[in-house]
Short mmCIF file of C-alpha atoms and ligand atoms in Angstrom, two decimals:
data_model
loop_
_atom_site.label_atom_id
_atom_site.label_comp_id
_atom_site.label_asym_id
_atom_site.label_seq_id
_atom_site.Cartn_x
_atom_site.Cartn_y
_atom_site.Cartn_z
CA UNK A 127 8.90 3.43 -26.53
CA UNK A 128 11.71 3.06 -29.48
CA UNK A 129 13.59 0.31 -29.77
CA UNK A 130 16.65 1.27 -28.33
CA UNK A 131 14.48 1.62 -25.60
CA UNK A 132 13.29 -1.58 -25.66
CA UNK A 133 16.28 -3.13 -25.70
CA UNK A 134 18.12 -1.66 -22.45
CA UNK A 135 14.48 -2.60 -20.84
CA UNK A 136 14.89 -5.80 -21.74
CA UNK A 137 18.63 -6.72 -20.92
CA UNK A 138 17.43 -4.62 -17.79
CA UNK A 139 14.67 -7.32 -16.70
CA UNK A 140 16.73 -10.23 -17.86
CA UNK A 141 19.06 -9.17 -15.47
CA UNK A 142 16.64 -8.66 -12.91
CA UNK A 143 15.24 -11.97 -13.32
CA UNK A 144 18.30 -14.09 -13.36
CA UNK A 145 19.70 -12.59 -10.00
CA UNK A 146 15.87 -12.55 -8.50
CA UNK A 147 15.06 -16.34 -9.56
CA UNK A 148 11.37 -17.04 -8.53
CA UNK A 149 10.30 -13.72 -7.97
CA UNK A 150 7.93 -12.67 -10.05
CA UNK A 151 5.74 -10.22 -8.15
CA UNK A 152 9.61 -8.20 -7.81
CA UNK A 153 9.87 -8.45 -11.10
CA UNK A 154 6.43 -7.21 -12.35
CA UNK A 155 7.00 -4.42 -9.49
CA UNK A 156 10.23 -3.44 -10.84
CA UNK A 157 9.30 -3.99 -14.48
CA UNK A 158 5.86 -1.37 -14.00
CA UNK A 159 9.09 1.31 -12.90
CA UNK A 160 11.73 0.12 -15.34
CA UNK A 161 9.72 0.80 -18.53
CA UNK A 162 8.98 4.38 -17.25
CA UNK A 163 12.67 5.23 -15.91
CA UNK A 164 14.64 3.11 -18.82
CA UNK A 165 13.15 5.92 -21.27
CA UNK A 166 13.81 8.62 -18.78
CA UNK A 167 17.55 8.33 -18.03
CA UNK A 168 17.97 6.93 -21.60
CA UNK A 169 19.47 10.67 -22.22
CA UNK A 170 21.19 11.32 -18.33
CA UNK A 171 24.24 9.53 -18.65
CA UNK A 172 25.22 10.05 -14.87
CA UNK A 173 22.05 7.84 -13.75
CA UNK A 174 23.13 5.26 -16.09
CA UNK A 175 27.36 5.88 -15.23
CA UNK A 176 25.97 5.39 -11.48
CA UNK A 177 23.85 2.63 -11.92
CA UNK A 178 21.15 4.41 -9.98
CA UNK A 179 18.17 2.00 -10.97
CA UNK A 180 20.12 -1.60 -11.17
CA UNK A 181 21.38 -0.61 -7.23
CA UNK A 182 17.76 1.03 -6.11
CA UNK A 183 16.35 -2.60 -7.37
CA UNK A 184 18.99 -4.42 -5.29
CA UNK A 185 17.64 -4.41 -1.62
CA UNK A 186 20.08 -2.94 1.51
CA UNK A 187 19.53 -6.30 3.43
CA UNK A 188 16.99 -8.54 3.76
CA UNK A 189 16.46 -10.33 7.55
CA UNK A 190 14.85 -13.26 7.36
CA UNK A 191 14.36 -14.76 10.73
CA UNK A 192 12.68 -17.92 12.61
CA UNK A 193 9.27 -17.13 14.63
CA UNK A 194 8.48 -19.81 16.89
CA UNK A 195 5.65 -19.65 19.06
CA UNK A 196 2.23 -21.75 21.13
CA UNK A 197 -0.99 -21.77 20.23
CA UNK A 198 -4.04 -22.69 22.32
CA UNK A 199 -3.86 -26.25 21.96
CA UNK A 200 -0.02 -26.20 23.44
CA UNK A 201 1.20 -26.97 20.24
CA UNK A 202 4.37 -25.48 18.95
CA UNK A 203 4.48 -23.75 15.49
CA UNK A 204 6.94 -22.72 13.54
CA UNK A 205 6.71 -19.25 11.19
CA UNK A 206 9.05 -17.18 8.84
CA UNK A 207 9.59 -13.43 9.49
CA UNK A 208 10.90 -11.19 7.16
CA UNK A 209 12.16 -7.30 6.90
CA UNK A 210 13.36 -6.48 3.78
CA UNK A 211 14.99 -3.00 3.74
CA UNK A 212 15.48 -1.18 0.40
CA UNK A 213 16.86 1.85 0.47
CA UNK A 214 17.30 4.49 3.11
CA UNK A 215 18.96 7.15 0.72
CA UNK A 216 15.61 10.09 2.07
CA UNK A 217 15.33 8.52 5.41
CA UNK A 218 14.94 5.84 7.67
CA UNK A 219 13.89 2.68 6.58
CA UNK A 220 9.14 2.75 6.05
CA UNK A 221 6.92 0.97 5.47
CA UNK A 222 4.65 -1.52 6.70
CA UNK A 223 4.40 -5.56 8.61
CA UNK A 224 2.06 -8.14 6.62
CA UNK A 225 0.34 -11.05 8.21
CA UNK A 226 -0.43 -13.48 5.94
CA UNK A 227 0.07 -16.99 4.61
CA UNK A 228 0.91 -15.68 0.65
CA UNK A 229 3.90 -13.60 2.09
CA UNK A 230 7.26 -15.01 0.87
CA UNK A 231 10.12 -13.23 -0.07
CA UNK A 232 9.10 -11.86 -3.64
CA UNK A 233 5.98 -10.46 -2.05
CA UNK A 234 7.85 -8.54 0.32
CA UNK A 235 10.87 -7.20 -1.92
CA UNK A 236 8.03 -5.98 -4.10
CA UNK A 237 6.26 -4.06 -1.80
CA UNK A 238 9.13 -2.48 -0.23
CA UNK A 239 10.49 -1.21 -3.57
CA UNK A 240 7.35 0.03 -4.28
CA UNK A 241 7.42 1.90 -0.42
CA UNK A 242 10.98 3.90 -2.19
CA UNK A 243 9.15 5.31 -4.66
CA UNK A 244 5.72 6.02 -2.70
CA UNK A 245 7.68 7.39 0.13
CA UNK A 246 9.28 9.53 -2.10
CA UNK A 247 6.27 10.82 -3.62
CA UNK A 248 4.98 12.07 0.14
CA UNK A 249 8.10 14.69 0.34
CA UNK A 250 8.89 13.64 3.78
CA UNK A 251 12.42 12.09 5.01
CA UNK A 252 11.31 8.12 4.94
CA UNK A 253 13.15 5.54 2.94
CA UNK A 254 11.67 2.36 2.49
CA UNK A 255 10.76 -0.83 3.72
CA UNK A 256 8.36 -4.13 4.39
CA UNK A 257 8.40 -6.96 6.80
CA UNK A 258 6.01 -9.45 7.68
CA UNK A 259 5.54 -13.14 7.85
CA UNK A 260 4.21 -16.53 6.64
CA UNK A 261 0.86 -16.56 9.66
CA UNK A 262 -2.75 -16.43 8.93
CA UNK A 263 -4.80 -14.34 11.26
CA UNK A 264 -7.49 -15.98 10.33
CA UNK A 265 -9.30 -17.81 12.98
CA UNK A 266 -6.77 -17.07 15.60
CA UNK A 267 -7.45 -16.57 19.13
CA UNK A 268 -6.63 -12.91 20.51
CA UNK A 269 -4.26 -14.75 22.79
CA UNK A 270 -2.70 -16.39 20.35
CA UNK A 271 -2.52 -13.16 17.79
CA UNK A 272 -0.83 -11.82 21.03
CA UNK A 273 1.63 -14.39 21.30
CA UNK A 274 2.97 -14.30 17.77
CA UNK A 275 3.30 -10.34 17.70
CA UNK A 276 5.09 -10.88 20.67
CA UNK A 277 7.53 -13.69 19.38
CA UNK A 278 7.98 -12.18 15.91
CA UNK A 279 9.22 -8.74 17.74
CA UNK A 280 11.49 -10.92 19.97
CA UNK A 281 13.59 -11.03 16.78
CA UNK A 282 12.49 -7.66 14.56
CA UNK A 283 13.68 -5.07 17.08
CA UNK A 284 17.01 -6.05 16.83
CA UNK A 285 16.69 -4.63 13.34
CA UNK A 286 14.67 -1.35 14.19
CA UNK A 287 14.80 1.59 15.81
CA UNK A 288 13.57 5.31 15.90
CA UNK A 289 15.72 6.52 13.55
CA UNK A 290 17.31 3.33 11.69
CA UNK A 291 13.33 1.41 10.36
CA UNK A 292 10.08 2.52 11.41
CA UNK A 293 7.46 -0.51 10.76
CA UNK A 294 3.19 -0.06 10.29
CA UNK A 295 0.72 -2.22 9.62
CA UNK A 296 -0.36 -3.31 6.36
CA UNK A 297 -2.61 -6.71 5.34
CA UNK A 298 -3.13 -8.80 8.98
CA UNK A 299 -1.77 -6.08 10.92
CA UNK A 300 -4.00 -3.39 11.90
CA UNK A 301 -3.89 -1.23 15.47
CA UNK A 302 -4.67 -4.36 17.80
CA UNK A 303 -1.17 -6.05 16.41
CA UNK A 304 0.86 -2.35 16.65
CA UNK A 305 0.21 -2.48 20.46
CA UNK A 306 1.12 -5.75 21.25
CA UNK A 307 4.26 -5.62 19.05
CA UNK A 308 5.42 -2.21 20.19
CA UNK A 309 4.47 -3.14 23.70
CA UNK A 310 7.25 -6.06 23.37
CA UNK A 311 9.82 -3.25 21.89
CA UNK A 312 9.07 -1.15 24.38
CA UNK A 313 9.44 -4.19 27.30
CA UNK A 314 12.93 -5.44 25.52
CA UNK A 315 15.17 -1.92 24.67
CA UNK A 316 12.99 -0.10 28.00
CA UNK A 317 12.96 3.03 26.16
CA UNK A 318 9.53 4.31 24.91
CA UNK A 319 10.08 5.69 21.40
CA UNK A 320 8.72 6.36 17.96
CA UNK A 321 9.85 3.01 16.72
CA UNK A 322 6.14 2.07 14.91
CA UNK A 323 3.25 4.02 13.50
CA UNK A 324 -0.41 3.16 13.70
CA UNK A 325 0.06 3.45 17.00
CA UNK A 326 -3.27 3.78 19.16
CA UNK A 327 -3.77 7.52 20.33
CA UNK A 328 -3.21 6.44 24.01
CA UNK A 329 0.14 5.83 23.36
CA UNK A 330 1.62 8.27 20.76
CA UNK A 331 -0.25 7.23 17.55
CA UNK A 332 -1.63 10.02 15.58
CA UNK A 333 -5.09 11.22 14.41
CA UNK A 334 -6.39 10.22 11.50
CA UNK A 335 -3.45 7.64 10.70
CA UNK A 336 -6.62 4.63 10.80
CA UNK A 337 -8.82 6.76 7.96
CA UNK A 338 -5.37 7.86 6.05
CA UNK A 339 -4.65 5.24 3.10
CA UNK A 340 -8.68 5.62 2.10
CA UNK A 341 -9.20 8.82 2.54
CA UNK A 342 -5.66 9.71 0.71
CA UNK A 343 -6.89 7.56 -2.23
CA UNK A 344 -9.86 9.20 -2.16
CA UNK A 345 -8.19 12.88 -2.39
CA UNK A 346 -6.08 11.27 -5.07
CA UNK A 347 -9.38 10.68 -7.48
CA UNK A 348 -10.60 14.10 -6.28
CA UNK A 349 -7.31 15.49 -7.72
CA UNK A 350 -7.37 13.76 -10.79
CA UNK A 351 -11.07 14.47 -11.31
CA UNK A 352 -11.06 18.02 -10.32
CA UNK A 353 -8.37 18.42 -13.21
CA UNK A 354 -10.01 17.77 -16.07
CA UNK A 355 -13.00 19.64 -14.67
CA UNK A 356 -15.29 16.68 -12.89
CA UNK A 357 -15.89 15.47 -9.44
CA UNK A 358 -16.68 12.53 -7.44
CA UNK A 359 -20.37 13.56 -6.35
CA UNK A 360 -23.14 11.33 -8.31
CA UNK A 361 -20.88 8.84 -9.51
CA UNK A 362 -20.76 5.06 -9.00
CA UNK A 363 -18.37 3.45 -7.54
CA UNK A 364 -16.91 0.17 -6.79
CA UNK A 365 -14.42 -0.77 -3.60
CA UNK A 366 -12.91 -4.50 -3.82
CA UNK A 367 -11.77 -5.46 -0.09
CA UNK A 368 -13.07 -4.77 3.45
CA UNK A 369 -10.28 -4.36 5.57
CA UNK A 370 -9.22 -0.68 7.08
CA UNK A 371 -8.22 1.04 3.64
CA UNK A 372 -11.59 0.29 1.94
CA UNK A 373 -13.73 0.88 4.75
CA UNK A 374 -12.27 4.49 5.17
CA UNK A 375 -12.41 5.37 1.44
CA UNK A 376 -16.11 3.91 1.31
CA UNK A 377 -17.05 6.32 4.17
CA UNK A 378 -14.88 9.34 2.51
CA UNK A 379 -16.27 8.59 -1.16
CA UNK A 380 -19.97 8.32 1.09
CA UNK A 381 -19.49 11.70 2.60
CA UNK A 382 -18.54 13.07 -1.14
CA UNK A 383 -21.69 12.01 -2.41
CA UNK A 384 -20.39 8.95 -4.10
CA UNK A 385 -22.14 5.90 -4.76
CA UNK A 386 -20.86 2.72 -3.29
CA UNK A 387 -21.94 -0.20 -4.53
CA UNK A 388 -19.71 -3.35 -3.27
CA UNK A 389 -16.94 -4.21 -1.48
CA UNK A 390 -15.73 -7.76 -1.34
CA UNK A 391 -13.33 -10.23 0.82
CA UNK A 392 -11.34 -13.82 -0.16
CA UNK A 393 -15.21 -15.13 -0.11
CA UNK A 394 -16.63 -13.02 -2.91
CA UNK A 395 -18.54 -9.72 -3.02
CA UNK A 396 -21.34 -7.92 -1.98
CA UNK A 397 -23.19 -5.69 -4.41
CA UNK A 398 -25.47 -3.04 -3.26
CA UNK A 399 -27.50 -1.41 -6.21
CA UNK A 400 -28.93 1.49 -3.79
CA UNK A 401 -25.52 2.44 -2.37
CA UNK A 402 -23.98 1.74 1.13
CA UNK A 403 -24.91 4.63 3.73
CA UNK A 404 -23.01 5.61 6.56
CA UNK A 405 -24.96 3.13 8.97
CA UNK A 406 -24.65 0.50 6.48
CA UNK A 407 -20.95 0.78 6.52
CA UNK A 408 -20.56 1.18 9.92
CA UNK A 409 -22.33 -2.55 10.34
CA UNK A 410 -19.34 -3.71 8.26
CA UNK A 411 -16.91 -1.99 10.34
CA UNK A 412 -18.68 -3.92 13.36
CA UNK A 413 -18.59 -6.89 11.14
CA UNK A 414 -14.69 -7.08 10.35
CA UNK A 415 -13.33 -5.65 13.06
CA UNK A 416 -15.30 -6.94 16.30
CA UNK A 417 -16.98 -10.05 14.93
CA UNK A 418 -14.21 -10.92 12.23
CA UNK A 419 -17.37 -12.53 10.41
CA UNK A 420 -17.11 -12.64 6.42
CA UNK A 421 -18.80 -10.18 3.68
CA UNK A 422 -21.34 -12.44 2.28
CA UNK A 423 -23.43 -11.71 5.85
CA UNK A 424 -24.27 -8.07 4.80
CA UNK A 425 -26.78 -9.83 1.82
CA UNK A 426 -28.42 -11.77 4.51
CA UNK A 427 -29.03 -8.66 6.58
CA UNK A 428 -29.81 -5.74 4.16
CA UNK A 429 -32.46 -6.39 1.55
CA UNK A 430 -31.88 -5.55 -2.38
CA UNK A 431 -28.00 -6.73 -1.81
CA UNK A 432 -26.84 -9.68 -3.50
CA UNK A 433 -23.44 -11.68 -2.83
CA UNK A 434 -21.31 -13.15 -5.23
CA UNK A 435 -19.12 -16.02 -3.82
CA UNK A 436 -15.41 -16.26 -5.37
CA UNK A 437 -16.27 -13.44 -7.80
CA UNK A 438 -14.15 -10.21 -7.89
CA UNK A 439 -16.88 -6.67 -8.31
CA UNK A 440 -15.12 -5.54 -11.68
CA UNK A 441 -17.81 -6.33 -14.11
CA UNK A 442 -20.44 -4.16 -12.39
CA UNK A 443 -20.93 -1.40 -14.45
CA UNK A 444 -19.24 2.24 -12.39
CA UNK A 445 -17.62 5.25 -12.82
CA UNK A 446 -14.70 4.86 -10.56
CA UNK A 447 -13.11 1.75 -9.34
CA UNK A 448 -11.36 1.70 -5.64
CA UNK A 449 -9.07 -1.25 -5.82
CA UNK A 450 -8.56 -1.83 -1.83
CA UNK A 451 -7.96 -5.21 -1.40
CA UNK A 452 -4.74 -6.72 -2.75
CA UNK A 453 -1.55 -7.68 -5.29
CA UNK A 454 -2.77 -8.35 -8.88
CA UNK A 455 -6.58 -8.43 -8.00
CA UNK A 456 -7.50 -6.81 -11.94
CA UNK A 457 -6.53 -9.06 -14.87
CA UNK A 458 -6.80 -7.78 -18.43
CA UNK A 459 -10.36 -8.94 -18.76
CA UNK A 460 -11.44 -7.47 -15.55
CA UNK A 461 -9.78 -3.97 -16.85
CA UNK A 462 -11.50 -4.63 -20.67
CA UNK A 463 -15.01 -4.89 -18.73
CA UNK A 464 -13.98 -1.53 -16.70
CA UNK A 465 -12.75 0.15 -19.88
CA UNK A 466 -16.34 -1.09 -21.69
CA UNK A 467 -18.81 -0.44 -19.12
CA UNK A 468 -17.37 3.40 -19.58
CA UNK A 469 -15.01 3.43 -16.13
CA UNK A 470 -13.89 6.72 -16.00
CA UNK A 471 -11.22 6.79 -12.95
CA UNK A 472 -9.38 4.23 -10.92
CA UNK A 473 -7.69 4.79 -7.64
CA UNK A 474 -5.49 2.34 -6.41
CA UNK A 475 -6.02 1.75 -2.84
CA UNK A 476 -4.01 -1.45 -2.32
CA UNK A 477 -0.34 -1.89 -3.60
CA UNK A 478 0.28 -3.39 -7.26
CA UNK A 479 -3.47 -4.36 -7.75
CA UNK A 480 -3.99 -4.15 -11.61
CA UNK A 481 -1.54 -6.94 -13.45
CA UNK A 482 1.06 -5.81 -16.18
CA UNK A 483 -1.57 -6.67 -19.00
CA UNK A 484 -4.61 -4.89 -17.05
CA UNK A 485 -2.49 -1.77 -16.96
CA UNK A 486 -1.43 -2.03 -20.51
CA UNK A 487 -5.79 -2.08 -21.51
CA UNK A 488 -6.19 0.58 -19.36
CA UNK A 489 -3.82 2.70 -20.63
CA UNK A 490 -4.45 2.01 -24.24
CA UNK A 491 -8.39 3.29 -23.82
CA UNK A 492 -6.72 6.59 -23.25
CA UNK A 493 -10.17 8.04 -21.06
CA UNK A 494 -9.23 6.50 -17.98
CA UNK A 495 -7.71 8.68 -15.32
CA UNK A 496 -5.53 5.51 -13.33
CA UNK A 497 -3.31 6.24 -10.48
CA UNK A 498 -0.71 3.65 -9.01
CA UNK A 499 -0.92 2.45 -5.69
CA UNK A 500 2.61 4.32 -5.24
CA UNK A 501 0.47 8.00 -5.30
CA UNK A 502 -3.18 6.79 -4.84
CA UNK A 503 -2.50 5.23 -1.63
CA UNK A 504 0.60 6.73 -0.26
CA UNK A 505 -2.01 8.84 2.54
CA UNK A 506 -1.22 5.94 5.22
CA UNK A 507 2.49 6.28 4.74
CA UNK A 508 2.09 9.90 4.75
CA UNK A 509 0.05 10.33 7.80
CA UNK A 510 2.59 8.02 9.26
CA UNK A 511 5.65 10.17 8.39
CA UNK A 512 3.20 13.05 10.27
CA UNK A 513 3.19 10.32 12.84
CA UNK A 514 6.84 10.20 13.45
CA UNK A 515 6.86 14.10 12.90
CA UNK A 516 4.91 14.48 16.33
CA UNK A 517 6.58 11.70 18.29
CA UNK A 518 9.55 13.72 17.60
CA UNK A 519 8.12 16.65 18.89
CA UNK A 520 6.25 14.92 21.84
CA UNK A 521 3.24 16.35 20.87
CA UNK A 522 -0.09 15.37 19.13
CA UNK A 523 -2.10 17.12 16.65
CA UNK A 524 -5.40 17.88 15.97
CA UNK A 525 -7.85 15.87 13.57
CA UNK A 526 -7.90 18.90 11.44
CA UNK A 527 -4.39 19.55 11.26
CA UNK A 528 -3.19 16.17 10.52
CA UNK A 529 -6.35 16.26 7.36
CA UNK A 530 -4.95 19.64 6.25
CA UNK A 531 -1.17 17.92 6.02
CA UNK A 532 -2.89 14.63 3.92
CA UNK A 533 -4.33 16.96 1.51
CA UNK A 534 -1.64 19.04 0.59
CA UNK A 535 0.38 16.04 0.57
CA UNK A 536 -1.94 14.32 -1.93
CA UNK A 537 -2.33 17.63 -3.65
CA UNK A 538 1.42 17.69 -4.34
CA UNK A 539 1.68 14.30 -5.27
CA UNK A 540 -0.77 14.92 -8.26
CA UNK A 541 1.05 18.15 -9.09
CA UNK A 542 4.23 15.73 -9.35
CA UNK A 543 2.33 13.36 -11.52
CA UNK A 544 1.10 16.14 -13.78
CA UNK A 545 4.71 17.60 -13.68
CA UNK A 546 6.45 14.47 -14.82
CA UNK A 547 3.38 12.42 -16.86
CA UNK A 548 1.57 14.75 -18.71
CA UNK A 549 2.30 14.39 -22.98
CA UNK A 550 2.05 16.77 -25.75
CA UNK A 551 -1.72 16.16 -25.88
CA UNK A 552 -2.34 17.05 -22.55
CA UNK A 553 -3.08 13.06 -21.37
CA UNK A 554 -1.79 12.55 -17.84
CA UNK A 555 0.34 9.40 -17.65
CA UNK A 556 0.05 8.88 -13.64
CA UNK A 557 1.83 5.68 -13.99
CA UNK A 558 5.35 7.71 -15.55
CA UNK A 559 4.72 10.59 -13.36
CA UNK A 560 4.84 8.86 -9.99
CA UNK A 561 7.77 6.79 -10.94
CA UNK A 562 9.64 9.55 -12.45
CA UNK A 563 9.20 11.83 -9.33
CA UNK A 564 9.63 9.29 -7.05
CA UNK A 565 13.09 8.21 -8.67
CA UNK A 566 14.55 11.63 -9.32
CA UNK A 567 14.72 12.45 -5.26
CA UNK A 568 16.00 9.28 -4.31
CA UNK A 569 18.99 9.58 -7.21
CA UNK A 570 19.81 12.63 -6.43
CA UNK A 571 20.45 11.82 -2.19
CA UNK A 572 22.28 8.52 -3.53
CA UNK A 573 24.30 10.62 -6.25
CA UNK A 574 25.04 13.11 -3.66
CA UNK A 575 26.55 10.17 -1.23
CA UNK A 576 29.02 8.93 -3.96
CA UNK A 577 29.68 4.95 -4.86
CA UNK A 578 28.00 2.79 -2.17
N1 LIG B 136 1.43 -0.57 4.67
C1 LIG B 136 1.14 0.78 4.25
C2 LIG B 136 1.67 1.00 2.84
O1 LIG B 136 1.62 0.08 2.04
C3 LIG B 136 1.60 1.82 5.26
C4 LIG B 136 3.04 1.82 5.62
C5 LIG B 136 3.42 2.73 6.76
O2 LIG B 136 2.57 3.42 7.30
O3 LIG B 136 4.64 2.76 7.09
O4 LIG B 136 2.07 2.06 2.45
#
């Protein structure tokens, strides 16, 4: 970057950070765009007459709202929901509902600008979004998870709607929480309509929507892989997390003849030396999603696994690195250990997982093939868009059809990448790529609607 380059990022971010007090994960989500599109438009005077990126990085509105309800004991408590919509320049408002007690404002205006760009990326009409709230699944009774889906909708689906923002799931919220909250939609406005995705199939969800973010960021290292002439089969790999989006990418990388070797929760992780196997993986799936017990159990019950309590899996020595679990999960010295032990690609599963400096080592040992969370995990929005697609059409596709759409979905998102991140020396910036192709459709729907 030159330093007139600099500069405008600079007075950019200071901007950004005196109207956003407090927010730092916005920031650092807006930054990891900024220093990409700052260069970019640095020669496109209309973006910069227009103001394109300062009003992209100011949200539409923001609801903020008061979620009261019981739990078991008869005691009243007392949440915060949130649904921050950013920008509906493509399409309706996208993107998904987080459950859990690190949500706060930041958190959410992060992850929704990030949902602009990834939805973008997909090609189909969705703008973007991100709700949630303040509660902590954990330990909850299924009456009382009930209860607060029910009492947070109470409020959200005054704010939704087919056609105006289409919530998911995301951390906390998973298919149990998208019936009980679209059943109360449904029960309030007594229409039954595409107004959530991750729906379950009984009801108008669509195939493959469960398997989508993992397998998509699995595709994603397939692309990247397959073009500079290697694949996945043989290698190692390592998955942090344990929730729906690394459990499908373990069993995708599985069926590729990849290597898996941990996965991990907020207790620690579990390594694996011998790799997991379908079974194996399927007693985790039991394990997190019926028993809700914690990761350290699998080294109790398979033999030559060890767990490592509080302890992230980056210093085991792989080949590709899964990031599945959450925000800012690799520091720098967790990326100089993957960088050293010879990493060769990383796929971000979850959204925003490497920090600003882990990025910055990654990128500097020039062999690693690193895709954002914005293309590498952009499957879940995508099969949701497909989701929408066939409520629209009252219909329901096949597993096979809705796989064919992911790929080719994934497969153009690379092409983008390559299109708008590749330098003289043929190195693929996947980073610049996905933000520059992202941006350029969204300017051009909100240059096309005039000043507003
Ligand atoms: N929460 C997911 C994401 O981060 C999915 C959103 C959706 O399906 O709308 O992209």
């Amino acid at each position: 970057m030159n330093a007139q380059h600099a500069d405008a990022l600079q007075s950019f971010m200071e901007e950004i950070e005196r109207r956003n007090p407090g927010e730092p994960e916005f920031a650092q989500a807006v930054h990891e765009v900024a220093m990409d599109i700052v260069p970019y438009i640095a020669d496109k005077p209309v973006y910069q007459e227009l103001k394109i990126l300062e009003r992209m990085a100011e949200p539409d509105r923001i609801v903020t709202f008061r979620v009261v309800w019981e739990n078991d004991h008869g005691e009243i408590c007392v949440n915060r929901g949130f649904r921050v919509q950013q920008n509906n320049a493509i399409g309706p408002y996208k993107g998904g509902i987080r459950f859990h007690p690190s949500v706060n404002q930041s958190v959410l205006k992060f992850l929704a600008f990030e949902q602009v760009f990834k939805n973008s990326l997909t090609g189909l009409p969705m703008g973007g979004g991100k709700g949630g709230a303040d509660f902590d699944p954990k330990g909850k009774s299924e009456r009382e998870i009930m209860r607060f889906c029910q009492a947070f909708m109470t409020e959200l689906y005054k704010h939704i709607g087919p056609n105006t923002d289409v919530p998911a799931g995301d951390i906390g919220v998973g298919g149990r929480e998208v019936g009980y909250m679209f059943g109360q939609y449904k029960r309030i406005v007594n229409r039954f309509e595409g107004v959530l995705t991750g729906k379950s199939l009984e009801f108008g969800g669509s195939r493959i929507r469960a398997e989508a973010t993992g397998y998509g960021a699995v595709y994603m290292m397939e692309e990247m892989l397959s073009h500079h002439k290697e694949s996945i089969e043989g290698k190692t790999c390592l998955l942090s997390g344990a929730g729906n989006v690394a459990t499908y990418c373990a069993e995708k990388l599985i069926g590729m003849g990849g290597k898996v070797v941990t996965m991990s929760d907020s207790g620690g992780f579990i390594h694996d030396p011998g790799g997991l196997t379908h079974e194996k993986l399927q007693w985790i799936m039991e394990l997190k999603n019926r028993r809700r017990g914690r990761i350290e159990e699998y080294a109790r019950e398979f033999s030559g696994a060890t767990f490592h309590a509080d302890e992230r899996p980056w210093k085991v020595p792989c080949d590709l690195a899964f990031p599945c679990a959450t925000q800012n999960e690799i520091t720098a010295d967790d990326a100089r250990q993957l960088v050293e032990n010879g990493c060769r690609g990383i796929s971000e599963g979850a959204n925003m997982p490497a920090t600003t400096e882990a990025i910055r080592v990654i990128q500097g040992a020039k062999n690693v093939l690193h895709a954002p969370g914005k293309a590498a995990n952009a499957g879940g929005v995508a099969v949701s868009g497909l989701e929408m697609s066939q409520n629209s059409l009252r219909l329901q596709w096949s597993r096979a059809e809705v796989d064919q759409h992911l790929r080719s979905i994934i497969r153009g998102i690379h092409d983008q990448c390559v299109e708008f991140g590749t330098a003289a020396d043929g190195h693929v910036d996947y980073f610049k790529g996905a933000n520059i192709a992202g941006f350029n459709k969204v300017a051009a729907a909100m240059i096309a609607y005039g000043v507003m």
